[in-house]
Short mmCIF file of C-alpha atoms in Angstrom, two decimals:
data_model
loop_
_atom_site.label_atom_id
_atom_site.label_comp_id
_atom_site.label_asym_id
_atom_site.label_seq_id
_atom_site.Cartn_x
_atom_site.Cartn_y
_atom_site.Cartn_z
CA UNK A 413 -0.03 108.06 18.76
CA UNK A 414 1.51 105.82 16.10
CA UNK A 415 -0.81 107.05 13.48
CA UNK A 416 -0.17 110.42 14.56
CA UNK A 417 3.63 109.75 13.64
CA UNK A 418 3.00 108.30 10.54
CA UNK A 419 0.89 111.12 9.80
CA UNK A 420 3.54 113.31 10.45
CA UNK A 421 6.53 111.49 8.29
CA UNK A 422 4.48 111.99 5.52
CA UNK A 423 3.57 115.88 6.20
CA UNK A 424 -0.24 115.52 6.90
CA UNK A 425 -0.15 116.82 10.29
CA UNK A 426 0.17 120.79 10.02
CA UNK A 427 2.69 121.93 12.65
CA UNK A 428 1.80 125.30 14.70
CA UNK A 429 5.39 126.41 15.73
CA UNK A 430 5.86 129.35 18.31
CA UNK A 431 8.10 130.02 20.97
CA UNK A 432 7.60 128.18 24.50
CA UNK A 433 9.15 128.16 27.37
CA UNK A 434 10.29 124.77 28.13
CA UNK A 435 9.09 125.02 31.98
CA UNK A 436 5.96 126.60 31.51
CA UNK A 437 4.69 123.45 29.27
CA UNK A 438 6.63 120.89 31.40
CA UNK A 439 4.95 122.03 34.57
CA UNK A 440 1.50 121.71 32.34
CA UNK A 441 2.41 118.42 32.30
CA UNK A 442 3.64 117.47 35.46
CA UNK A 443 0.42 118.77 37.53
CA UNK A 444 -1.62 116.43 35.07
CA UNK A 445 0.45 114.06 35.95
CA UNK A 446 0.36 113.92 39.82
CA UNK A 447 -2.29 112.27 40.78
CA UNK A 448 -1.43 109.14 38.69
CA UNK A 449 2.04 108.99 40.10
CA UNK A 450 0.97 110.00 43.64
CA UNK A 451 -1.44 106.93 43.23
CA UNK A 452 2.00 104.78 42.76
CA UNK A 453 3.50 106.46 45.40
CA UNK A 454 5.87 108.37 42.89
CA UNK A 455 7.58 111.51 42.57
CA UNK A 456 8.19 114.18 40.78
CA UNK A 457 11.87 115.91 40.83
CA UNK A 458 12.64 118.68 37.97
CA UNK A 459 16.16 119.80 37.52
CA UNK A 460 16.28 122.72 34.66
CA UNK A 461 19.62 123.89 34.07
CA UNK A 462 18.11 126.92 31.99
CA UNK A 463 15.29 128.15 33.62
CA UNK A 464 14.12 130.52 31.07
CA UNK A 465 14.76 128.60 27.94
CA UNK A 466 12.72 128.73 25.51
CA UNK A 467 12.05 126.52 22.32
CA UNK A 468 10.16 127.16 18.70
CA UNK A 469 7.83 123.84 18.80
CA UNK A 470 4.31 122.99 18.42
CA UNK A 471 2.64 123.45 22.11
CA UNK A 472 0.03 120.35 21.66
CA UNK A 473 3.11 117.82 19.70
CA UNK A 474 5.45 119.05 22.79
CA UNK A 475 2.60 118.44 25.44
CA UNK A 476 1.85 115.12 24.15
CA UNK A 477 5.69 113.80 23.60
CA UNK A 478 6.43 115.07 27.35
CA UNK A 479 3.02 113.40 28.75
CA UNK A 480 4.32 110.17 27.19
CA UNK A 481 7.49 109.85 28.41
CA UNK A 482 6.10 110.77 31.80
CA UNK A 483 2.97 108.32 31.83
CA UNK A 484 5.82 105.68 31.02
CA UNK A 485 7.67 106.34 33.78
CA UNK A 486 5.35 106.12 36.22
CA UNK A 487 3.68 103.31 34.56
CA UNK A 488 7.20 101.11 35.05
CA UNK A 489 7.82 102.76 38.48
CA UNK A 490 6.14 102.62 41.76
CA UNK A 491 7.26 104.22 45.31
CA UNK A 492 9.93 105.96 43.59
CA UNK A 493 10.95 108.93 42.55
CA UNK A 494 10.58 110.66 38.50
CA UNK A 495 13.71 112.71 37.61
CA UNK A 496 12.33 115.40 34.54
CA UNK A 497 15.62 117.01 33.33
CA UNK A 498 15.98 119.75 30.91
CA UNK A 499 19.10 121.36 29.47
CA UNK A 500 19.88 122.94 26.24
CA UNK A 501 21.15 121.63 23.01
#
């Protein structure tokens, strides 16, 4: 993931931008992500004050960013409970 970042800064990574919905990729994410955190005893809450919004982003750059922040939080968490928020900008 690092290298991936540095490969980025300096423009080697092509980006593939189209338009996503925010929930559709977030939920892509989240069912990946339940067994790990049920394993923990976590869960997941989602609270999406724009349902339908939509962004212009690189699905696999967006995936991977959200499934890191979420593996982290359930990796420093256990018995609790994972608040995913989303709002626009």
């Amino acid at each position: 993931e690092i290298l991936d970042y540095a490969k980025l800064e300096a423009g080697d990574v092509p980006l593939r931008t189209e338009s996503l919905a925010v929930t559709y990729v977030l939920d892509q994410i989240l069912d990946s992500a339940k067994p790990k955190a049920a394993a923990r005893g976590n869960q997941f809450a989602v609270n999406v004050e724009e349902p339908l919004l939509t962004v212009s982003a690189d699905h696999a750059r967006l995936a991977q960013c959200l499934m890191a922040l979420v593996d982290h939080a359930n990796r420093f968490t256990e018995d609790g409970r994972i608040v995913v928020s989303v709002r626009p900008y």
